[in-house]
Amino acid sequence: MLFLGLDVGGANIKAALLKVEGRKPVRLEAASQYFPLWKAGREKLPKALRTVWLEVKPREEIAALALTMTAETSDIYQYKREGVVHVLECVEKVWRGVPLEVVEAGGRLIAAEEAECNPLRAASANWAASGWLVSRLLEEALLVDIGSTTTTIVPISGGKIKAKGETDLEKLSLGELVYTGALRTSVASIVEKLKVKGRPTRVSSEYFASTADVYLVLGEISEGDYTVETADGRGKTRLEALARLARTVCADLEMLGEKEVSSIAYQVAMRQVSLMAEALNQVFRSHWKQGWKRRLPVVVAGVKEGFLAEKAARKAGFHNIISIDKLLGFKISRILPAAASAFMAADRAVGGLNLEG
């Protein structure tokens, strides 16, 4: 049996095709496409969905499709409910005839008709799919998923999701969502000042460089991992990334040199990791006593096998850190909500998946 998990974001569309034999997951195929919805326009969403579909198009019939989304947060929609309904309409159009279910904030799958009637229950519920999957694997854990744009933190206790927020608004106040990520975040949103040539220097508030430039310069990601567009429309080489970072303090590479600009990248990275660690500790304190910190599993996911999530967890003082790929036995780190949605659909269809081993 085949199950498709789909995560329709405002910047990326991700899909996971899961094959199950009996009650055992045996294979997972993934696809991802950078799709800036606010630029491309809502009318192009069906075409983008078909493109992703062609990457994983199976020869066998799909038993069910499980959908989750964050695209409704895009400012191309006036209201979130409008965005949810539009995404649903597009998915139903592309996968006409395939049974469709939608992840809702309570961590369960609901019918598409119910999601259309209660669209805010389906809005930005991708964290619930990810949390559900981790809760099937561990009784106590803290999930940290750092994607291109955002950081998601989900507490798991007693084998259940214990997140206190349901909406993005609530999660931002609780530390369960931090709007900072590994690729698309503007440097100016992370730091106000940098030490340049020994002096504290204010940063330009323009969108001159992103975190993708930071981590490319530092060697944490490759050009292949740089899957988003650049701030200046130029290429994705290390030299071009250095030039963009120099521009954040209204300079250029000739004025500063590679060593000084690399120092800028390091300072931005350290500040971003600290911001993430702060949120991790905020969520941790809401659910566990300090004595849990050394032994509580922190499950990391996101861009480049969750490298940034691991850094944040270590900065926050956690010791028991494990990647979702190692925990589950499938490479799903970069597409976790899509893959988790597929696992949810399969689990429901077969009456409980066997996830051991």
mmCIF file of C-alpha atoms in Angstrom:
data_model
loop_
_atom_site.group_PDB
_atom_site.id
_atom_site.type_symbol
_atom_site.label_atom_id
_atom_site.label_comp_id
_atom_site.label_asym_id
_atom_site.label_seq_id
_atom_site.Cartn_x
_atom_site.Cartn_y
_atom_site.Cartn_z
ATOM 1 C CA MET A 1 0.000 0.000 0.000
ATOM 2 C CA LEU A 2 1.163 3.511 -0.817
ATOM 3 C CA PHE A 3 0.497 6.657 1.208
ATOM 4 C CA LEU A 4 1.321 10.217 0.196
ATOM 5 C CA GLY A 5 2.160 12.938 2.700
ATOM 6 C CA LEU A 6 2.063 16.500 1.429
ATOM 7 C CA ASP A 7 3.317 19.654 3.167
ATOM 8 C CA VAL A 8 2.296 22.795 1.268
ATOM 9 C CA GLY A 9 4.256 25.751 2.596
ATOM 10 C CA GLY A 10 4.458 29.345 1.534
ATOM 11 C CA ALA A 11 8.050 28.890 0.337
ATOM 12 C CA ASN A 12 8.406 25.139 -0.210
ATOM 13 C CA ILE A 13 6.229 22.214 -1.252
ATOM 14 C CA LYS A 14 7.340 18.852 0.097
ATOM 15 C CA ALA A 15 6.024 15.356 -0.546
ATOM 16 C CA ALA A 16 6.726 11.933 0.921
ATOM 17 C CA LEU A 17 5.567 8.671 -0.640
ATOM 18 C CA LEU A 18 5.498 5.839 1.890
ATOM 19 C CA LYS A 19 5.194 2.164 0.995
ATOM 20 C CA VAL A 20 3.823 -0.176 3.636
ATOM 21 C CA GLU A 21 3.797 -3.980 3.561
ATOM 22 C CA GLY A 22 1.401 -5.392 6.104
ATOM 23 C CA ARG A 23 1.977 -3.026 9.017
ATOM 24 C CA LYS A 24 5.647 -2.365 8.286
ATOM 25 C CA PRO A 25 6.958 0.760 6.497
ATOM 26 C CA VAL A 26 9.482 -0.457 3.935
ATOM 27 C CA ARG A 27 10.317 2.465 1.643
ATOM 28 C CA LEU A 28 10.009 6.231 1.514
ATOM 29 C CA GLU A 29 10.586 8.537 -1.452
ATOM 30 C CA ALA A 30 10.773 12.291 -1.082
ATOM 31 C CA ALA A 31 10.429 15.360 -3.280
ATOM 32 C CA SER A 32 10.759 19.058 -2.570
ATOM 33 C CA GLN A 33 10.369 22.220 -4.611
ATOM 34 C CA TYR A 34 11.108 25.815 -3.734
ATOM 35 C CA PHE A 35 7.903 27.657 -4.541
ATOM 36 C CA PRO A 36 7.629 31.261 -3.277
ATOM 37 C CA LEU A 37 3.849 31.490 -3.365
ATOM 38 C CA TRP A 38 3.774 35.231 -2.694
ATOM 39 C CA LYS A 39 5.806 35.827 -5.863
ATOM 40 C CA ALA A 40 4.537 33.088 -8.149
ATOM 41 C CA GLY A 41 0.871 33.788 -7.441
ATOM 42 C CA ARG A 42 -1.898 31.566 -6.157
ATOM 43 C CA GLU A 43 -3.018 30.575 -9.657
ATOM 44 C CA LYS A 44 0.286 28.723 -10.180
ATOM 45 C CA LEU A 45 -0.057 26.500 -7.116
ATOM 46 C CA PRO A 46 -1.720 23.571 -8.986
ATOM 47 C CA LYS A 47 1.151 23.482 -11.490
ATOM 48 C CA ALA A 48 3.713 23.481 -8.688
ATOM 49 C CA LEU A 49 1.868 20.631 -6.982
ATOM 50 C CA ARG A 50 1.903 18.621 -10.218
ATOM 51 C CA THR A 51 5.647 19.176 -10.556
ATOM 52 C CA VAL A 52 6.259 17.721 -7.096
ATOM 53 C CA TRP A 53 3.861 14.894 -7.877
ATOM 54 C CA LEU A 54 5.823 13.930 -10.996
ATOM 55 C CA GLU A 55 8.963 13.494 -8.899
ATOM 56 C CA VAL A 56 7.385 10.745 -6.791
ATOM 57 C CA LYS A 57 4.626 9.547 -9.118
ATOM 58 C CA PRO A 58 4.055 5.883 -8.218
ATOM 59 C CA ARG A 59 3.121 3.022 -10.483
ATOM 60 C CA GLU A 60 0.644 1.747 -7.934
ATOM 61 C CA GLU A 61 -2.532 3.348 -6.657
ATOM 62 C CA ILE A 62 -2.310 5.616 -3.629
ATOM 63 C CA ALA A 63 -4.403 4.425 -0.705
ATOM 64 C CA ALA A 64 -4.641 7.856 0.937
ATOM 65 C CA LEU A 65 -3.193 11.361 0.867
ATOM 66 C CA ALA A 66 -2.540 13.231 4.113
ATOM 67 C CA LEU A 67 -2.160 17.000 3.779
ATOM 68 C CA THR A 68 -0.662 19.599 6.055
ATOM 69 C CA MET A 69 0.091 23.226 5.241
ATOM 70 C CA THR A 70 1.530 26.574 6.221
ATOM 71 C CA ALA A 71 0.882 28.296 2.879
ATOM 72 C CA GLU A 72 -2.170 30.038 4.328
ATOM 73 C CA THR A 73 0.171 32.340 6.271
ATOM 74 C CA SER A 74 1.367 33.898 3.013
ATOM 75 C CA ASP A 75 0.311 37.501 2.526
ATOM 76 C CA ILE A 76 -1.100 36.524 -0.833
ATOM 77 C CA TYR A 77 -4.202 35.631 1.172
ATOM 78 C CA GLN A 78 -6.165 38.242 3.093
ATOM 79 C CA TYR A 79 -7.309 35.708 5.694
ATOM 80 C CA LYS A 80 -5.948 32.337 6.792
ATOM 81 C CA ARG A 81 -9.264 30.597 6.197
ATOM 82 C CA GLU A 82 -9.108 31.779 2.582
ATOM 83 C CA GLY A 83 -5.652 30.238 2.215
ATOM 84 C CA VAL A 84 -6.640 26.908 3.738
ATOM 85 C CA VAL A 85 -9.638 26.552 1.456
ATOM 86 C CA HIS A 86 -7.596 27.481 -1.614
ATOM 87 C CA VAL A 87 -4.867 24.941 -0.818
ATOM 88 C CA LEU A 88 -7.507 22.267 -0.283
ATOM 89 C CA GLU A 89 -9.136 23.084 -3.616
ATOM 90 C CA CYS A 90 -5.806 22.878 -5.444
ATOM 91 C CA VAL A 91 -4.814 19.566 -3.844
ATOM 92 C CA GLU A 92 -8.212 18.050 -4.595
ATOM 93 C CA LYS A 93 -7.896 19.201 -8.202
ATOM 94 C CA VAL A 94 -4.462 17.630 -8.709
ATOM 95 C CA TRP A 95 -5.213 14.407 -6.839
ATOM 96 C CA ARG A 96 -8.807 13.987 -7.885
ATOM 97 C CA GLY A 97 -10.131 10.585 -6.795
ATOM 98 C CA VAL A 98 -7.486 9.989 -4.118
ATOM 99 C CA PRO A 99 -8.896 9.830 -0.556
ATOM 100 C CA LEU A 100 -7.803 13.044 1.159
ATOM 101 C CA GLU A 101 -7.342 13.683 4.873
ATOM 102 C CA VAL A 102 -5.971 16.767 6.582
ATOM 103 C CA VAL A 103 -3.769 17.128 9.659
ATOM 104 C CA GLU A 104 -5.378 19.312 12.314
ATOM 105 C CA ALA A 105 -3.903 21.014 15.353
ATOM 106 C CA GLY A 106 -5.098 18.305 17.723
ATOM 107 C CA GLY A 107 -2.700 15.834 16.133
ATOM 108 C CA ARG A 108 -5.243 13.825 14.188
ATOM 109 C CA LEU A 109 -6.470 13.449 10.628
ATOM 110 C CA ILE A 110 -9.816 14.900 9.600
ATOM 111 C CA ALA A 111 -11.807 14.703 6.395
ATOM 112 C CA ALA A 112 -11.268 17.406 3.792
ATOM 113 C CA GLU A 113 -14.908 18.475 4.225
ATOM 114 C CA GLU A 114 -14.362 19.050 7.946
ATOM 115 C CA ALA A 115 -11.221 21.085 7.228
ATOM 116 C CA GLU A 116 -13.175 23.254 4.782
ATOM 117 C CA CYS A 117 -15.811 23.887 7.448
ATOM 118 C CA ASN A 118 -13.222 24.571 10.165
ATOM 119 C CA PRO A 119 -10.214 25.888 8.232
ATOM 120 C CA LEU A 120 -8.381 27.345 11.214
ATOM 121 C CA ARG A 121 -8.052 23.850 12.687
ATOM 122 C CA ALA A 122 -5.962 22.881 9.664
ATOM 123 C CA ALA A 123 -3.958 26.101 9.473
ATOM 124 C CA SER A 124 -0.219 25.640 10.160
ATOM 125 C CA ALA A 125 -0.751 22.263 11.822
ATOM 126 C CA ASN A 126 2.348 20.654 10.329
ATOM 127 C CA TRP A 127 4.005 20.636 13.767
ATOM 128 C CA ALA A 128 1.229 18.330 14.996
ATOM 129 C CA ALA A 129 2.095 15.721 12.364
ATOM 130 C CA SER A 130 5.775 15.842 13.315
ATOM 131 C CA GLY A 131 4.966 15.687 17.013
ATOM 132 C CA TRP A 132 2.627 12.738 16.473
ATOM 133 C CA LEU A 133 5.384 10.736 14.798
ATOM 134 C CA VAL A 134 7.915 11.410 17.552
ATOM 135 C CA SER A 135 5.289 10.524 20.175
ATOM 136 C CA ARG A 136 4.977 7.100 18.550
ATOM 137 C CA LEU A 137 8.698 6.564 18.996
ATOM 138 C CA LEU A 138 9.472 8.092 22.413
ATOM 139 C CA GLU A 139 7.564 8.594 25.655
ATOM 140 C CA GLU A 140 9.460 11.744 26.617
ATOM 141 C CA ALA A 141 11.200 13.997 24.109
ATOM 142 C CA LEU A 142 11.654 17.484 22.781
ATOM 143 C CA LEU A 143 11.427 17.798 19.010
ATOM 144 C CA VAL A 144 13.357 20.608 17.313
ATOM 145 C CA ASP A 145 12.804 21.041 13.583
ATOM 146 C CA ILE A 146 14.695 23.944 11.976
ATOM 147 C CA GLY A 147 13.759 24.415 8.358
ATOM 148 C CA SER A 148 14.583 27.099 5.843
ATOM 149 C CA THR A 149 12.369 29.705 7.527
ATOM 150 C CA THR A 150 11.220 28.699 10.992
ATOM 151 C CA THR A 151 12.116 26.771 14.118
ATOM 152 C CA THR A 152 9.460 24.433 15.510
ATOM 153 C CA ILE A 153 9.702 23.038 19.051
ATOM 154 C CA VAL A 154 7.291 20.313 20.169
ATOM 155 C CA PRO A 155 7.312 18.807 23.684
ATOM 156 C CA ILE A 156 6.347 15.127 24.019
ATOM 157 C CA SER A 157 5.469 13.704 27.444
ATOM 158 C CA GLY A 158 3.777 10.466 28.392
ATOM 159 C CA GLY A 159 3.767 9.502 24.731
ATOM 160 C CA LYS A 160 1.575 12.472 23.826
ATOM 161 C CA ILE A 161 2.044 15.914 22.322
ATOM 162 C CA LYS A 162 2.070 18.470 25.130
ATOM 163 C CA ALA A 163 2.329 21.670 23.104
ATOM 164 C CA LYS A 164 0.434 24.490 24.806
ATOM 165 C CA GLY A 165 -0.113 26.572 21.688
ATOM 166 C CA GLU A 166 -2.254 25.666 18.704
ATOM 167 C CA THR A 167 -2.016 28.763 16.519
ATOM 168 C CA ASP A 168 1.197 30.395 15.332
ATOM 169 C CA LEU A 169 0.314 33.437 17.407
ATOM 170 C CA GLU A 170 0.138 31.354 20.579
ATOM 171 C CA LYS A 171 3.263 29.415 19.705
ATOM 172 C CA LEU A 172 5.313 32.549 19.130
ATOM 173 C CA SER A 173 4.540 33.707 22.662
ATOM 174 C CA LEU A 174 5.282 30.292 24.184
ATOM 175 C CA GLY A 175 8.598 29.669 22.438
ATOM 176 C CA GLU A 176 7.178 26.746 20.469
ATOM 177 C CA LEU A 177 7.687 28.680 17.226
ATOM 178 C CA VAL A 178 10.594 30.966 16.384
ATOM 179 C CA TYR A 179 10.556 32.735 13.046
ATOM 180 C CA THR A 180 14.176 32.077 12.201
ATOM 181 C CA GLY A 181 15.590 29.374 9.952
ATOM 182 C CA ALA A 182 18.663 27.972 8.269
ATOM 183 C CA LEU A 183 18.250 29.491 4.804
ATOM 184 C CA ARG A 184 15.715 32.278 4.282
ATOM 185 C CA THR A 185 16.100 34.445 7.378
ATOM 186 C CA SER A 186 17.452 37.949 6.849
ATOM 187 C CA VAL A 187 20.684 38.665 8.700
ATOM 188 C CA ALA A 188 19.230 42.017 9.787
ATOM 189 C CA SER A 189 16.471 40.227 11.715
ATOM 190 C CA ILE A 190 19.029 38.388 13.848
ATOM 191 C CA VAL A 191 21.574 41.049 14.805
ATOM 192 C CA GLU A 192 21.438 44.800 15.305
ATOM 193 C CA LYS A 193 25.174 45.240 15.744
ATOM 194 C CA LEU A 194 28.296 43.338 14.743
ATOM 195 C CA LYS A 195 31.923 43.694 15.709
ATOM 196 C CA VAL A 196 33.693 44.836 12.543
ATOM 197 C CA LYS A 197 37.390 45.707 12.584
ATOM 198 C CA GLY A 198 37.229 45.768 16.358
ATOM 199 C CA ARG A 199 34.347 48.219 16.628
ATOM 200 C CA PRO A 200 30.621 47.655 17.341
ATOM 201 C CA THR A 201 28.902 48.428 14.045
ATOM 202 C CA ARG A 202 25.201 48.780 13.346
ATOM 203 C CA VAL A 203 23.711 46.496 10.693
ATOM 204 C CA SER A 204 21.731 47.781 7.749
ATOM 205 C CA SER A 205 18.053 46.813 7.963
ATOM 206 C CA GLU A 206 17.977 46.049 4.221
ATOM 207 C CA TYR A 207 17.617 42.469 2.981
ATOM 208 C CA PHE A 208 21.221 42.165 1.800
ATOM 209 C CA ALA A 209 22.012 38.627 2.989
ATOM 210 C CA SER A 210 20.336 35.574 4.473
ATOM 211 C CA THR A 211 21.274 32.752 6.801
ATOM 212 C CA ALA A 212 21.978 30.571 3.761
ATOM 213 C CA ASP A 213 24.919 32.909 3.083
ATOM 214 C CA VAL A 214 26.030 32.615 6.706
ATOM 215 C CA TYR A 215 26.120 28.826 6.732
ATOM 216 C CA LEU A 216 27.566 28.523 3.244
ATOM 217 C CA VAL A 217 30.483 30.750 4.251
ATOM 218 C CA LEU A 218 30.971 28.758 7.454
ATOM 219 C CA GLY A 219 30.948 25.469 5.544
ATOM 220 C CA GLU A 220 27.833 24.125 7.268
ATOM 221 C CA ILE A 221 25.880 23.803 4.009
ATOM 222 C CA SER A 222 26.891 23.270 0.396
ATOM 223 C CA GLU A 223 25.727 25.101 -2.707
ATOM 224 C CA GLY A 224 23.363 22.172 -3.262
ATOM 225 C CA ASP A 225 21.776 22.785 0.138
ATOM 226 C CA TYR A 226 21.225 26.461 -0.776
ATOM 227 C CA THR A 227 17.773 25.729 -2.223
ATOM 228 C CA VAL A 228 16.306 29.233 -1.957
ATOM 229 C CA GLU A 229 16.894 32.322 -4.044
ATOM 230 C CA THR A 230 19.640 34.725 -3.069
ATOM 231 C CA ALA A 231 19.024 38.233 -1.724
ATOM 232 C CA ASP A 232 20.676 39.929 -4.704
ATOM 233 C CA GLY A 233 19.691 37.494 -7.445
ATOM 234 C CA ARG A 234 23.314 36.475 -8.001
ATOM 235 C CA GLY A 235 24.839 33.030 -7.632
ATOM 236 C CA LYS A 236 25.410 30.733 -4.674
ATOM 237 C CA THR A 237 29.176 30.450 -4.544
ATOM 238 C CA ARG A 238 31.078 31.153 -1.355
ATOM 239 C CA LEU A 239 32.561 34.296 -2.895
ATOM 240 C CA GLU A 240 29.109 35.656 -3.756
ATOM 241 C CA ALA A 241 27.844 34.820 -0.265
ATOM 242 C CA LEU A 242 30.779 36.684 1.269
ATOM 243 C CA ALA A 243 29.923 39.719 -0.855
ATOM 244 C CA ARG A 244 26.319 39.684 0.351
ATOM 245 C CA LEU A 245 27.392 39.457 3.996
ATOM 246 C CA ALA A 246 29.798 42.377 3.584
ATOM 247 C CA ARG A 247 26.894 44.416 2.277
ATOM 248 C CA THR A 248 25.003 44.017 5.581
ATOM 249 C CA VAL A 249 27.350 46.600 7.099
ATOM 250 C CA CYS A 250 27.313 48.717 3.918
ATOM 251 C CA ALA A 251 30.746 47.495 2.848
ATOM 252 C CA ASP A 252 32.091 45.110 0.239
ATOM 253 C CA LEU A 253 34.556 42.243 0.120
ATOM 254 C CA GLU A 254 37.343 44.500 -1.126
ATOM 255 C CA MET A 255 36.928 46.813 1.858
ATOM 256 C CA LEU A 256 36.731 44.084 4.502
ATOM 257 C CA GLY A 257 38.456 40.985 3.190
ATOM 258 C CA GLU A 258 37.455 37.329 3.578
ATOM 259 C CA LYS A 259 38.603 36.936 7.207
ATOM 260 C CA GLU A 260 36.564 39.904 8.443
ATOM 261 C CA VAL A 261 33.437 38.837 6.557
ATOM 262 C CA SER A 262 33.821 35.270 7.824
ATOM 263 C CA SER A 263 33.834 36.769 11.331
ATOM 264 C CA ILE A 264 30.528 38.467 10.506
ATOM 265 C CA ALA A 265 29.085 35.093 9.484
ATOM 266 C CA TYR A 266 30.292 33.513 12.724
ATOM 267 C CA GLN A 267 28.782 36.271 14.881
ATOM 268 C CA VAL A 268 25.405 35.996 13.141
ATOM 269 C CA ALA A 269 25.397 32.208 13.521
ATOM 270 C CA MET A 270 26.212 32.403 17.234
ATOM 271 C CA ARG A 271 23.428 34.913 17.830
ATOM 272 C CA GLN A 272 20.890 32.845 15.907
ATOM 273 C CA VAL A 273 21.811 29.679 17.791
ATOM 274 C CA SER A 274 21.419 31.582 21.078
ATOM 275 C CA LEU A 275 17.920 32.747 20.081
ATOM 276 C CA MET A 276 16.925 29.166 19.318
ATOM 277 C CA ALA A 277 18.467 27.867 22.534
ATOM 278 C CA GLU A 278 16.528 30.468 24.502
ATOM 279 C CA ALA A 279 13.250 29.176 23.045
ATOM 280 C CA LEU A 280 14.254 25.572 23.704
ATOM 281 C CA ASN A 281 14.842 26.327 27.358
ATOM 282 C CA GLN A 282 11.552 28.226 27.582
ATOM 283 C CA VAL A 283 9.621 25.199 26.326
ATOM 284 C CA PHE A 284 11.665 22.783 28.448
ATOM 285 C CA ARG A 285 10.947 24.715 31.668
ATOM 286 C CA SER A 286 7.222 24.571 30.939
ATOM 287 C CA HIS A 287 7.171 20.762 31.050
ATOM 288 C CA TRP A 288 10.161 19.293 32.899
ATOM 289 C CA LYS A 289 12.299 19.902 35.949
ATOM 290 C CA GLN A 290 15.966 20.825 35.523
ATOM 291 C CA GLY A 291 17.077 17.295 36.427
ATOM 292 C CA TRP A 292 15.611 16.028 33.156
ATOM 293 C CA LYS A 293 17.969 18.072 30.985
ATOM 294 C CA ARG A 294 20.833 15.593 30.777
ATOM 295 C CA ARG A 295 18.678 12.581 29.900
ATOM 296 C CA LEU A 296 15.728 14.016 27.958
ATOM 297 C CA PRO A 297 16.008 13.003 24.287
ATOM 298 C CA VAL A 298 16.089 15.995 21.957
ATOM 299 C CA VAL A 299 15.083 14.868 18.483
ATOM 300 C CA VAL A 300 16.549 17.103 15.782
ATOM 301 C CA ALA A 301 15.398 17.611 12.207
ATOM 302 C CA GLY A 302 15.506 20.162 9.431
ATOM 303 C CA VAL A 303 17.930 21.452 6.824
ATOM 304 C CA LYS A 304 21.095 19.338 6.383
ATOM 305 C CA GLU A 305 20.045 16.604 8.823
ATOM 306 C CA GLY A 306 19.133 19.145 11.474
ATOM 307 C CA PHE A 307 22.650 20.542 11.944
ATOM 308 C CA LEU A 308 21.312 23.816 13.312
ATOM 309 C CA ALA A 309 18.833 22.124 15.638
ATOM 310 C CA GLU A 310 21.692 20.122 17.128
ATOM 311 C CA LYS A 311 23.755 23.259 17.676
ATOM 312 C CA ALA A 312 20.827 24.958 19.403
ATOM 313 C CA ALA A 313 20.171 21.928 21.617
ATOM 314 C CA ARG A 314 23.804 21.773 22.727
ATOM 315 C CA LYS A 315 23.858 25.515 23.348
ATOM 316 C CA ALA A 316 20.762 25.089 25.546
ATOM 317 C CA GLY A 317 22.581 22.471 27.627
ATOM 318 C CA PHE A 318 21.013 19.253 26.375
ATOM 319 C CA HIS A 319 23.131 16.109 26.073
ATOM 320 C CA ASN A 320 20.921 13.341 24.702
ATOM 321 C CA ILE A 321 20.544 14.473 21.091
ATOM 322 C CA ILE A 322 19.374 12.171 18.303
ATOM 323 C CA SER A 323 18.424 12.782 14.690
ATOM 324 C CA ILE A 324 14.951 11.833 13.490
ATOM 325 C CA ASP A 325 16.581 9.870 10.658
ATOM 326 C CA LYS A 326 18.489 7.660 13.084
ATOM 327 C CA LEU A 327 15.497 7.297 15.380
ATOM 328 C CA LEU A 328 13.078 6.224 12.657
ATOM 329 C CA GLY A 329 15.420 4.560 10.189
ATOM 330 C CA PHE A 330 14.296 6.697 7.231
ATOM 331 C CA LYS A 331 15.871 9.860 5.808
ATOM 332 C CA ILE A 332 13.069 12.324 6.482
ATOM 333 C CA SER A 333 14.801 15.149 8.348
ATOM 334 C CA ARG A 334 14.310 17.805 5.696
ATOM 335 C CA ILE A 335 10.700 16.841 4.904
ATOM 336 C CA LEU A 336 9.560 15.808 8.386
ATOM 337 C CA PRO A 337 5.959 17.173 8.353
ATOM 338 C CA ALA A 338 5.265 15.636 4.924
ATOM 339 C CA ALA A 339 6.724 12.283 5.948
ATOM 340 C CA ALA A 340 4.952 12.345 9.313
ATOM 341 C CA SER A 341 1.646 13.002 7.523
ATOM 342 C CA ALA A 342 2.224 9.947 5.333
ATOM 343 C CA PHE A 343 2.948 7.850 8.428
ATOM 344 C CA MET A 344 -0.250 9.158 10.046
ATOM 345 C CA ALA A 345 -2.341 8.097 7.044
ATOM 346 C CA ALA A 346 -0.715 4.680 6.933
ATOM 347 C CA ASP A 347 -1.089 4.148 10.674
ATOM 348 C CA ARG A 348 -4.787 4.893 10.445
ATOM 349 C CA ALA A 349 -5.329 2.667 7.421
ATOM 350 C CA VAL A 350 -3.583 -0.454 8.751
ATOM 351 C CA GLY A 351 -4.725 -0.096 12.347
ATOM 352 C CA GLY A 352 -1.327 0.806 13.753
ATOM 353 C CA LEU A 353 2.100 0.775 12.098
ATOM 354 C CA ASN A 354 4.963 -1.310 13.401
ATOM 355 C CA LEU A 355 7.733 1.258 13.830
ATOM 356 C CA GLU A 356 10.175 -0.935 15.730
ATOM 357 C CA GLY A 357 13.571 -1.625 14.211
#
